[in-house]
Tab-separated table of C-alpha atoms and ligand atoms in Angstrom:
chain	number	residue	atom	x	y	z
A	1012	UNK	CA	10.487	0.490	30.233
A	1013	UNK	CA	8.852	-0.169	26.698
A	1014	UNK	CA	5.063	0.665	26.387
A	1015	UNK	CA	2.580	-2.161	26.152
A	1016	UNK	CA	1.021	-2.658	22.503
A	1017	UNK	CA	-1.088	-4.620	20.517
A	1018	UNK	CA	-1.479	-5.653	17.134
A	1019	UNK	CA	-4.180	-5.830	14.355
A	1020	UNK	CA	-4.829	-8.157	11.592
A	1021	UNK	CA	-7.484	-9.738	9.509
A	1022	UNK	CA	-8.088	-12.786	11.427
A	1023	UNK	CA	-7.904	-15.265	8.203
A	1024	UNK	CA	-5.525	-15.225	5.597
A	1025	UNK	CA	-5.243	-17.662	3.028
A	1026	UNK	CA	-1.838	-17.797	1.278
A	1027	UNK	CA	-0.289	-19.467	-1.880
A	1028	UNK	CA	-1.294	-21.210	-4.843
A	1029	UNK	CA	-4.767	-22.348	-5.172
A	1030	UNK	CA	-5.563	-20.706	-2.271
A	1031	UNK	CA	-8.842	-18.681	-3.921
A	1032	UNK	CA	-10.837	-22.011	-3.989
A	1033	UNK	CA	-11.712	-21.285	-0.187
A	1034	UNK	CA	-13.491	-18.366	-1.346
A	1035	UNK	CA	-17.069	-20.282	-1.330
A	1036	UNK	CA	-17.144	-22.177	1.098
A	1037	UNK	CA	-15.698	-19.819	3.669
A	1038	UNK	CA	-18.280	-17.453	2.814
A	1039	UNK	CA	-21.122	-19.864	2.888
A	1040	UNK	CA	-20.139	-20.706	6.158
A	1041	UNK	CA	-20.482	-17.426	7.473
A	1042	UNK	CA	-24.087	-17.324	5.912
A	1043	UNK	CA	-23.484	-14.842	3.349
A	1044	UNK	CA	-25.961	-14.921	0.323
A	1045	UNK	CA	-25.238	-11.427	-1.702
A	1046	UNK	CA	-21.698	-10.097	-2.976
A	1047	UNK	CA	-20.913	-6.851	-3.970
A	1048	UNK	CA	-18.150	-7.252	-5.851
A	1049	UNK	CA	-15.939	-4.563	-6.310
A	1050	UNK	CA	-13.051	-4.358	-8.936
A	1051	UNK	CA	-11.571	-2.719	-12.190
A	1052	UNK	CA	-12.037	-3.468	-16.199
A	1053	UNK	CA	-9.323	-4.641	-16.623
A	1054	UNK	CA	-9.605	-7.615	-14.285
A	1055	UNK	CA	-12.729	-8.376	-15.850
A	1056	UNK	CA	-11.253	-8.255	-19.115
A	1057	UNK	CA	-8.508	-10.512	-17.962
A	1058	UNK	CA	-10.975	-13.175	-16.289
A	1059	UNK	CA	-9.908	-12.791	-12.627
A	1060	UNK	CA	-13.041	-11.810	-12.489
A	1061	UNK	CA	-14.510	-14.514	-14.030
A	1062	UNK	CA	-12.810	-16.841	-11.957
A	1063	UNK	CA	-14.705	-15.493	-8.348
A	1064	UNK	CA	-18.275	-14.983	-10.177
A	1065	UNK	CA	-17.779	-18.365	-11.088
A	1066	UNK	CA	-17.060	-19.627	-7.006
A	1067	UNK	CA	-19.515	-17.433	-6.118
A	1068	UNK	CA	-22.279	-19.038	-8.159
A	1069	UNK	CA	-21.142	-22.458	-7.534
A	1070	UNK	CA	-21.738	-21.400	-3.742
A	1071	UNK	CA	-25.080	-20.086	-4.578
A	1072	UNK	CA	-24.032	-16.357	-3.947
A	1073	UNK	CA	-26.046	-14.044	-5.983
A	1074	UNK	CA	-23.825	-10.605	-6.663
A	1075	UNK	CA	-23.585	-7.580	-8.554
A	1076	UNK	CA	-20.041	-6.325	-10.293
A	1077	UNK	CA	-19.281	-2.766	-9.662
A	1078	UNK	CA	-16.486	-2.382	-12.000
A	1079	UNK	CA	-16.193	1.323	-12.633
A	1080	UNK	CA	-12.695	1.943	-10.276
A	1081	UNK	CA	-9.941	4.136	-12.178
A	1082	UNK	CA	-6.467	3.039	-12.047
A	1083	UNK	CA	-4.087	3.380	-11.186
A	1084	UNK	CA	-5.190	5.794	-7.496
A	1085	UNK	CA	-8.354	5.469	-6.035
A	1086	UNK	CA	-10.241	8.713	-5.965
A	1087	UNK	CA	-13.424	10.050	-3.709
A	1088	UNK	CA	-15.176	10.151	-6.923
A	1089	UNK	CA	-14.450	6.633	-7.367
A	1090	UNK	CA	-16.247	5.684	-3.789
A	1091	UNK	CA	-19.312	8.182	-4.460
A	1092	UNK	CA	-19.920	6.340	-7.685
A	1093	UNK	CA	-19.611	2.834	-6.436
A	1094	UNK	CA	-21.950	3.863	-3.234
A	1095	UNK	CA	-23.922	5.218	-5.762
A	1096	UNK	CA	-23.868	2.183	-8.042
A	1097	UNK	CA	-25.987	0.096	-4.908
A	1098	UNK	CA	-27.978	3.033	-3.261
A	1099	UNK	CA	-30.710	5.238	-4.252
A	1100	UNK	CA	-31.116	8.631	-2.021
A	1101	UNK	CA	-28.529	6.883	0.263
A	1102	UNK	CA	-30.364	4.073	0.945
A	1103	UNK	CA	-29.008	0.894	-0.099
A	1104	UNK	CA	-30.974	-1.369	-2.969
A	1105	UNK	CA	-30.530	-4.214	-2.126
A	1106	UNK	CA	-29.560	-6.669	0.544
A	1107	UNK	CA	-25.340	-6.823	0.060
A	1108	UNK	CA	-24.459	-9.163	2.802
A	1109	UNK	CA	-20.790	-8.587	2.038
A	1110	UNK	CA	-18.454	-6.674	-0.170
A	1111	UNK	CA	-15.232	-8.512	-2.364
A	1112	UNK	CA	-13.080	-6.730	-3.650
A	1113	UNK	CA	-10.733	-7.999	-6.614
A	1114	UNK	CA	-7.312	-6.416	-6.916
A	1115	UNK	CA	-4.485	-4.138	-5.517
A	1116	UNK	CA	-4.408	-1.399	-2.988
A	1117	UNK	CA	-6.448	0.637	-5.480
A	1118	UNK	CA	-9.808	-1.684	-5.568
A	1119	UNK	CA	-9.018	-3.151	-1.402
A	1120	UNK	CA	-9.350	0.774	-0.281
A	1121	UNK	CA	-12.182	1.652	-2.722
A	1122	UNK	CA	-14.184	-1.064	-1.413
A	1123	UNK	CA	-13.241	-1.191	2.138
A	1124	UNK	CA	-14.690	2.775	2.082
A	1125	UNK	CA	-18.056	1.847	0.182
A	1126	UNK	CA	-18.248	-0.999	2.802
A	1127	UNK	CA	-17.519	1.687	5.951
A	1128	UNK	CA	-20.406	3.974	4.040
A	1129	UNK	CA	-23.115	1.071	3.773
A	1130	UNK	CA	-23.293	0.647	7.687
A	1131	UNK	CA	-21.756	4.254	9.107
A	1132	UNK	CA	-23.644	6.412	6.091
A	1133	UNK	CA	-22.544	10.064	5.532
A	1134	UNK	CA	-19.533	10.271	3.319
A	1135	UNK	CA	-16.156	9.395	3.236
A	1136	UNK	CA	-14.676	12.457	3.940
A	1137	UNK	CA	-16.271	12.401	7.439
A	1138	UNK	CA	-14.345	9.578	8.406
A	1139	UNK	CA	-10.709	11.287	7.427
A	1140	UNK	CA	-8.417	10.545	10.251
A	1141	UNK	CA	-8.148	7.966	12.981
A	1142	UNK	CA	-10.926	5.547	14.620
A	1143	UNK	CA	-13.807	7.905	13.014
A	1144	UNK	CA	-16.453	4.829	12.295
A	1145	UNK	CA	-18.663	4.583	15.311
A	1146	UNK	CA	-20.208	1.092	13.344
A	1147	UNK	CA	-18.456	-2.137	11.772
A	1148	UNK	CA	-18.238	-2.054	8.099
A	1149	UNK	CA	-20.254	-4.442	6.174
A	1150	UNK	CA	-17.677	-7.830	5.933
A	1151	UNK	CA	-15.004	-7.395	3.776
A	1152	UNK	CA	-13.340	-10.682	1.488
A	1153	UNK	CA	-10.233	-8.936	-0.055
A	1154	UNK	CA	-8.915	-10.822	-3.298
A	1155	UNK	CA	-5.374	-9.571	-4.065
A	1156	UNK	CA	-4.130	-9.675	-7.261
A	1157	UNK	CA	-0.787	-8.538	-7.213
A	1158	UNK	CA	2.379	-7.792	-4.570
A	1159	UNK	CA	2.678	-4.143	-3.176
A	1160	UNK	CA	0.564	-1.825	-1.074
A	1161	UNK	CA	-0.535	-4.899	1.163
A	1162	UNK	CA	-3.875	-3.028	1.484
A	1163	UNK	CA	-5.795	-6.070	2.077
A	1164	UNK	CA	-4.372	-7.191	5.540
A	1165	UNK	CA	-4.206	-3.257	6.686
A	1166	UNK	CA	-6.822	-1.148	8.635
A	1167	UNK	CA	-5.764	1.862	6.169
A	1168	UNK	CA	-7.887	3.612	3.535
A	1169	UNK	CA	-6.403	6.177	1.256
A	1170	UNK	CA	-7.853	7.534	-1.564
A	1171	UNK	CA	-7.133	10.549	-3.493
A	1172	UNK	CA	-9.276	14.139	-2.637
A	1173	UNK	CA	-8.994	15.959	-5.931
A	1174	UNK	CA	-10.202	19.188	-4.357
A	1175	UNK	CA	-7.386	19.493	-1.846
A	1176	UNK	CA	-5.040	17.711	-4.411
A	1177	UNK	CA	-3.798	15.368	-1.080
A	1178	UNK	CA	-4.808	11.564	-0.623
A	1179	UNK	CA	-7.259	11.283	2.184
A	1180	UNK	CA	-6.398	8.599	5.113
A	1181	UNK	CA	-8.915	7.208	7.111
A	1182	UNK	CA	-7.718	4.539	9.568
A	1183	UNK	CA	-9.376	1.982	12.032
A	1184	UNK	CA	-9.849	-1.512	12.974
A	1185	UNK	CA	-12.842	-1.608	11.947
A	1186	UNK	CA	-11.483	-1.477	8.555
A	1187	UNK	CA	-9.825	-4.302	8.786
A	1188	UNK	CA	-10.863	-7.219	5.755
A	1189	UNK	CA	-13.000	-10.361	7.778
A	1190	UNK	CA	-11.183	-12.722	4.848
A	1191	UNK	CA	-8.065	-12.247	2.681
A	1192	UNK	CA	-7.250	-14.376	-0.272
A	1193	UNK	CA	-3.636	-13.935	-1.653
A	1194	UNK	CA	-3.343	-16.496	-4.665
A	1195	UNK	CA	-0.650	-15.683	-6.490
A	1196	UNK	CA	-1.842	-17.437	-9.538
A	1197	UNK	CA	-4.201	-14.258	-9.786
A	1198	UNK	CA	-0.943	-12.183	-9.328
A	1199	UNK	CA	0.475	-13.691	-12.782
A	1200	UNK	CA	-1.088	-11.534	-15.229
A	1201	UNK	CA	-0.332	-8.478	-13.784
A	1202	UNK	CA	2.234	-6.529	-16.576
A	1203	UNK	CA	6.016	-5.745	-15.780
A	1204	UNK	CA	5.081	-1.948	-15.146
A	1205	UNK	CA	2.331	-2.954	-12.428
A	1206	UNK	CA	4.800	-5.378	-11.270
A	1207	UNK	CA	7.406	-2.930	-10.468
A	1208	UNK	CA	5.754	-0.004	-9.498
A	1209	UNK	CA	3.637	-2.337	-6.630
A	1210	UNK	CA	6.398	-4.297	-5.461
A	1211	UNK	CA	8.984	-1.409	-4.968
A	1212	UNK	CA	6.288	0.089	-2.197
A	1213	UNK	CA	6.783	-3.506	-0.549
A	1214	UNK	CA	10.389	-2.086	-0.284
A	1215	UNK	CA	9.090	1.440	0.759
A	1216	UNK	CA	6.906	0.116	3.362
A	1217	UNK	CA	8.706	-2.531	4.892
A	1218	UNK	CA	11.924	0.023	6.146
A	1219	UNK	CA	9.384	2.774	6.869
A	1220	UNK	CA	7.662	0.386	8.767
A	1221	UNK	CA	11.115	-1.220	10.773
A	1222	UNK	CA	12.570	2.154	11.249
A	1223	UNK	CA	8.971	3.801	12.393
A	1224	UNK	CA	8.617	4.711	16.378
A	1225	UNK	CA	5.510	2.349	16.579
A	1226	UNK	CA	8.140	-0.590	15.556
A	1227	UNK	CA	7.742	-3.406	18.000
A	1228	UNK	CA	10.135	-6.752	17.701
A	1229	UNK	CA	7.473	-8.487	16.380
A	1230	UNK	CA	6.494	-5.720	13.164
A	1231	UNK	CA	10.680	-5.880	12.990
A	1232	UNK	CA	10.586	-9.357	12.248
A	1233	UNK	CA	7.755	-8.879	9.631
A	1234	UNK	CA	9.742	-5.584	8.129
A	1235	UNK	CA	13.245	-7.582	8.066
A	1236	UNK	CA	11.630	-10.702	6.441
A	1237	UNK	CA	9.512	-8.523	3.380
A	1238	UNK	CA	12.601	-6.960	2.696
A	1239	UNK	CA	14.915	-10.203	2.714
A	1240	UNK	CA	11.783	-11.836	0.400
A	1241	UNK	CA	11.622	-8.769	-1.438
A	1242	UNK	CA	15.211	-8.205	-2.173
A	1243	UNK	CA	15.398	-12.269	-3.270
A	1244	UNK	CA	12.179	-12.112	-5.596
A	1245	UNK	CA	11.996	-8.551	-7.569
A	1246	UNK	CA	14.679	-9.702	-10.048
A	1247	UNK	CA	13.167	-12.890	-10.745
A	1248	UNK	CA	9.212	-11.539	-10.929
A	1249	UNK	CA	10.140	-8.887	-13.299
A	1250	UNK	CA	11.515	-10.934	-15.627
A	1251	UNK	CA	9.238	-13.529	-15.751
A	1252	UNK	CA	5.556	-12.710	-14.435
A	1253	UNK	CA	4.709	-16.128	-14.452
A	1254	UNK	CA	7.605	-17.308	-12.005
A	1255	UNK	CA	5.209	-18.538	-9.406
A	1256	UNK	CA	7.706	-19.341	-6.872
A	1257	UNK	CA	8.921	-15.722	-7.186
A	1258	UNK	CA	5.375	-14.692	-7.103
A	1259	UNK	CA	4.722	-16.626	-3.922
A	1260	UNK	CA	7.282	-14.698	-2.547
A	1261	UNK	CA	6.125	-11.484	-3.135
A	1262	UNK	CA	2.372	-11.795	-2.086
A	1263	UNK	CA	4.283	-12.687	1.206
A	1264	UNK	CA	6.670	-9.820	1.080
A	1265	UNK	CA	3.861	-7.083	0.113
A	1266	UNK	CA	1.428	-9.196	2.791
A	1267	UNK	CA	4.172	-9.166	5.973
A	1268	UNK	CA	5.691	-5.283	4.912
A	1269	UNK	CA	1.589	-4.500	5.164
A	1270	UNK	CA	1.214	-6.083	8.526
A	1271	UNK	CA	4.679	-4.528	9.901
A	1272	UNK	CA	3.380	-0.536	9.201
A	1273	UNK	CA	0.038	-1.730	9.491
A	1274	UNK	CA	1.127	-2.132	13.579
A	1275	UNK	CA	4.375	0.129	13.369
A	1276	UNK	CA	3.394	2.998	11.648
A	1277	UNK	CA	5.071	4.603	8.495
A	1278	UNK	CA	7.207	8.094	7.423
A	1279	UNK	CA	7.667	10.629	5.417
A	1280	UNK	CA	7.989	8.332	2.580
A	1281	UNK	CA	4.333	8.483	1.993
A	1282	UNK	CA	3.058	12.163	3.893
A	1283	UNK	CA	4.947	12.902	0.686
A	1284	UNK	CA	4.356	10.699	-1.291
A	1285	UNK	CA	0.157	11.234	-0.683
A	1286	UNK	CA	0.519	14.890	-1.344
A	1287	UNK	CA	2.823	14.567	-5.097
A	1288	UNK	CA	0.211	11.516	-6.175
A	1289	UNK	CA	-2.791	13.194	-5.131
A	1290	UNK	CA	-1.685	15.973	-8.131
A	1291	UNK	CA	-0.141	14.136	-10.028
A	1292	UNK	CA	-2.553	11.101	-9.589
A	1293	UNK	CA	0.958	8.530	-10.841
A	1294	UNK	CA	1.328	5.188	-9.238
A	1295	UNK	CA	1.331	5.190	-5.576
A	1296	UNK	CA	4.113	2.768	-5.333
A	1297	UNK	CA	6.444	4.279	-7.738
A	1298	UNK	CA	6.370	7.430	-6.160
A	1299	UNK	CA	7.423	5.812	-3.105
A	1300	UNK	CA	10.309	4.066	-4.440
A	1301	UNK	CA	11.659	7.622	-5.567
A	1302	UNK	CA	11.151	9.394	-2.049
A	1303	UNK	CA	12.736	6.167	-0.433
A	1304	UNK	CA	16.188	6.910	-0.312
A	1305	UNK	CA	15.942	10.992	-0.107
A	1306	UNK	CA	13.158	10.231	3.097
A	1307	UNK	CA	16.027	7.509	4.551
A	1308	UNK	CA	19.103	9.598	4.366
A	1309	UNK	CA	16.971	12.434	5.758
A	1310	UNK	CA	15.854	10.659	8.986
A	1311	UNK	CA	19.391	8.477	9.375
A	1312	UNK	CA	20.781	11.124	12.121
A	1313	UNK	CA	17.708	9.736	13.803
A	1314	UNK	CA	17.668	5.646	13.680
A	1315	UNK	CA	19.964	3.510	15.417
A	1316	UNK	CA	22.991	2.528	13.748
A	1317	UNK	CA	21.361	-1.332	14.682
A	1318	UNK	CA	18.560	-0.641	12.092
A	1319	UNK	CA	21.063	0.049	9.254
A	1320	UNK	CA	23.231	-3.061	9.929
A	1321	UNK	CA	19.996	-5.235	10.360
A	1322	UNK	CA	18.293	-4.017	7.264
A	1323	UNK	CA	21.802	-4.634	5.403
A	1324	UNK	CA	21.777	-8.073	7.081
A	1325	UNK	CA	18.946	-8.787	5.780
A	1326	UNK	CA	19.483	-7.318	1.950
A	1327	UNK	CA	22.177	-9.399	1.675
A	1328	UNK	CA	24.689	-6.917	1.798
A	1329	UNK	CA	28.507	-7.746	3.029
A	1330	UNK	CA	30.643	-5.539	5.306
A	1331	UNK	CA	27.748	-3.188	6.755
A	1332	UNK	CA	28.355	-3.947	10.547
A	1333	UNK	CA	29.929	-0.412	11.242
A	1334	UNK	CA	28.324	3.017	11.020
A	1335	UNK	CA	29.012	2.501	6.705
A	1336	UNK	CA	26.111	0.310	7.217
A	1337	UNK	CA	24.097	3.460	6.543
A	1338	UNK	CA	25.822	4.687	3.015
A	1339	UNK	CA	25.319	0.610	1.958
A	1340	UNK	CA	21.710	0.599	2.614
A	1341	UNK	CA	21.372	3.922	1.133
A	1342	UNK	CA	23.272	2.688	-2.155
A	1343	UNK	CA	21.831	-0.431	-2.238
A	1344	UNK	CA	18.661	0.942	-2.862
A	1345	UNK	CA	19.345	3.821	-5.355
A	1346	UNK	CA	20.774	0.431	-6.910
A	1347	UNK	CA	17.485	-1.419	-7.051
A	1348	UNK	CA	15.730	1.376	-8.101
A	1349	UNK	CA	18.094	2.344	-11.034
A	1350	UNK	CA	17.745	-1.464	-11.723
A	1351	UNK	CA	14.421	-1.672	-11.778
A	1352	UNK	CA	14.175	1.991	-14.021
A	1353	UNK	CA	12.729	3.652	-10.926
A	1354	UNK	CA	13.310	7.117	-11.681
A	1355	UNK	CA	15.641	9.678	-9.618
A	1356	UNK	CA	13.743	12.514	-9.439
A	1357	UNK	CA	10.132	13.817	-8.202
A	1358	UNK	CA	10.082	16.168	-11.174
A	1359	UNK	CA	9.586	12.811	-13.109
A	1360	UNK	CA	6.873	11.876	-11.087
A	1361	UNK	CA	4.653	15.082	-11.909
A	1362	UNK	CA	5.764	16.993	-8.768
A	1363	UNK	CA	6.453	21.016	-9.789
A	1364	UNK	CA	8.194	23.225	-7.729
A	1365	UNK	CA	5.374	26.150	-7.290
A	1366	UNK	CA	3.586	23.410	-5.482
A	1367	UNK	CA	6.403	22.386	-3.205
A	1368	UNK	CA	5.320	24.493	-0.277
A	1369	UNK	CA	1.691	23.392	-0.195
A	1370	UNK	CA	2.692	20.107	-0.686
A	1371	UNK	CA	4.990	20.369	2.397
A	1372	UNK	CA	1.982	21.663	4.970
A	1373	UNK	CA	-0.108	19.171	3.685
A	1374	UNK	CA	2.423	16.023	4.460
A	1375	UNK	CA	3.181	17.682	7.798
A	1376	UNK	CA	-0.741	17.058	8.723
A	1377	UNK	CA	-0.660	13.186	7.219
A	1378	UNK	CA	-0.938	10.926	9.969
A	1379	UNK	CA	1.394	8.644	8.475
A	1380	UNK	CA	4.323	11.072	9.602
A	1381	UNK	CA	3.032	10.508	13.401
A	1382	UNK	CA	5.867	7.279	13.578
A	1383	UNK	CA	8.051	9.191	11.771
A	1384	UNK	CA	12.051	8.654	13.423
A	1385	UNK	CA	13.062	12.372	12.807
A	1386	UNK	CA	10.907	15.435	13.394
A	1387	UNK	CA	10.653	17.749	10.639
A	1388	UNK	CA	9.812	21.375	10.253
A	1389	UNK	CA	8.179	22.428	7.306
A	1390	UNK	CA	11.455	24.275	6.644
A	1391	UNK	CA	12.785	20.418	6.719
A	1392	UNK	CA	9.602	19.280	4.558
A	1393	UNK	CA	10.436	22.110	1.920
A	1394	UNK	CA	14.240	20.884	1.600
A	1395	UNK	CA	13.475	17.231	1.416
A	1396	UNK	CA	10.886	17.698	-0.911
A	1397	UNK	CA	13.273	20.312	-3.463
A	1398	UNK	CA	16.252	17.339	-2.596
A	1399	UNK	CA	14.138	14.793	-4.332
A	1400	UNK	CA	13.397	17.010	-6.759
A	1401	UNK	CA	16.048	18.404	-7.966
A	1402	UNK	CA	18.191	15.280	-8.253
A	1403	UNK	CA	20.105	15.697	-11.472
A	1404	UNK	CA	22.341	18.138	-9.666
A	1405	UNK	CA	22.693	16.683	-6.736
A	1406	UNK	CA	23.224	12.596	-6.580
A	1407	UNK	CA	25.343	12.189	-9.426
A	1408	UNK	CA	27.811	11.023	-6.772
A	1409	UNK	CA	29.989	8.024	-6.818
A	1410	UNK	CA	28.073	4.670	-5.779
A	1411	UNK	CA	29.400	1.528	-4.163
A	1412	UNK	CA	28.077	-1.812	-6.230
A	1413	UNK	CA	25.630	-2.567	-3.702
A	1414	UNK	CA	23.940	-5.378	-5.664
A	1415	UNK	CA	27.098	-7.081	-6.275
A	1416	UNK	CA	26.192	-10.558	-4.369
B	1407	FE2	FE1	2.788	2.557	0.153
């Protein structure tokens, strides 16, 4: 008998080109008069920004621009100051009705926590775990900007705790955006690098997410169909960023692999991958993409031979329908990363070996490895960790031509 479950979402989601010009009016209908918008340089710079203010003002929302977030991982430091930025002595200024944040995972989590702090108060480090808020957050509009951590639809925080060189999670519904706006002509300007290193962690997320013990047929259909998008898209979205088919795609890739762990759960793909960028502080996603195929092989003795020849199904690969299903999948995504100049190795990603052990303890108490398919020991956490680092003498080993389609 499967358990009974339930699923969470933001309840509106607007989707596709053009898509931001509901921004104003669906906030006017809700009666909101004050934004706090909350967002990065650079998307001012590039005139994302621009592009909301100016909504915003046409819908006669007054708002302030907090823009001080550093990229590419949100930090604790980066919440304080942006509480800070509207609050004196913890009390808040002025009268935000709502908070909008402009951008990727990064900006969506730093703004979702200053939103948990205006109503819940304390700081963010009380609410580490899950279902800590005892209040709703002030409303949330989330205005992605590019295709990867699918942050906006999720009910997950992370951001990075320098002092216990981890990334924090805090998780509940509560955290969940009121509005989401996914236009991908805001995802255009994002640069190759960005491009990459956000939309492998679709890739990352979606088969944590359909081989997680939270899956459910309905996050499998959302985990199968990011992947198929995924695997259809990347090629054509890195080499031209302003493909806006291919970037169509992708927001729905990075938006449906969000919702599938959002409800499923993830791995040890990210307990890791939160402990070597919380040191390290590289991109989230690209660290991902390099744990991947290590965290895969690693919990394979543990996932139905059914997952393999689905996922390989749905990459588009030929002949997986057997128990090989597993070494395609597996080489079909070293493929995409050595494709996409992912790197092989950890080391590459900042990780060092006298921090392998801590690093392993802390991923062991990440909540993310609660769906995990395969229970590890920290013995198991130290030897996956060293396997992904010490690659160059290791998976030099012959590989199939997975892409070959
Ligand atoms: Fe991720």
């Amino acid at each position: 008998m499967k358990k009974s479950t339930f699923y969470h979402m933001p309840s509106i989601n607007f989707m596709g080109v053009g898509c931001l010009s509901n921004l104003g009016k669906e906030c006017v209908a809700r009666g909101y008069k004050k934004a706090l918008l909350v967002t990065d340089k650079n998307l001012v710079k590039l005139g994302i920004v621009e592009k909301v203010e100016q909504i915003l003002k046409d819908s006669d929302i007054s708002y302030t621009v907090y823009d001080g977030i550093e990229q590419p991982n949100p930090n604790v430091a980066d919440v304080k100051n942006g509480y800070k930025y509207i609050s004196k002595n913890n009390v808040i200024k002025k009268n935000y009705d709502f908070v909008v944040s402009i951008g990727g995972g990064t900006n969506h989590d730093t703004a979702r926590a200053i939103a948990a702090l205006v109503t819940n108060g304390r700081s963010i480090e009380d609410y580490e775990g899950l279902n800590k808020l005892t209040k709703p957050i002030l409303p949330w509009v989330a205005v992605n900007t590019n295709a990867g951590s699918g942050a906006h639809v999720t009910m997950v925080g992370i951001v990075g705790d320098d002092s216990r060189k981890t990334k924090m999670n805090f998780t509940d519904p509560k955290l969940l955006a009121t509005i989401t706006i996914d236009d991908p002509e805001l995802h255009v300007t994002a640069p190759r690098e960005v491009t990459i290193s956000s939309g492998i962690d679709i890739l990352a997320q979606a088969v944590e997410a359909f081989v997680a013990l939270n899956a459910t047929p309905y996050t499998d259909a959302l985990a199968l169909g990011a992947i198929k998008l995924f695997v259809n898209n990347i090629r054509n979205v890195v080499a031209n960023g302003n493909d806006l088919d291919a970037r169509y795609n992708m927001a729905f890739a990075g938006a449906m692999a969000g919702s599938a762990f959002n409800n499923a759960g993830l791995g040890h793909v990210h307990t890791i991958a939160h402990q070597i960028g919380g040191s390290s502080y590289r991109h989230h996603g690209l660290i991902s993409g390099v744990l991947l195929p290590y965290v895969l092989e690693f919990n394979a003795p543990a996932i139905p031979i059914q997952k393999f020849n689905e996922m390989a199904f749905a990459m588009g690969l030929e002949g997986a329908t057997g128990d090989n299903a597993v070494q395609i999948v597996l080489n079909a995504i070293r493929e995409i990363n050595a494709e996409l100049g992912i790197p092989e190795s950890l080391s590459e990603m900042g990780a060092k070996e006298e921090n392998v052990d801590y690093h392993a303890k802390m991923a062991l108490k990440d909540i993310a490895g609660m769906t995990n398919p395969r229970q590890a020991t920290l013995e198991d956490m130290v030897q996956l960790i060293k396997t992904a680092m010490r690659v160059e003498s290791q998976t030099k080993k012959q590989r199939e031509p997975a892409l070959s389609r």
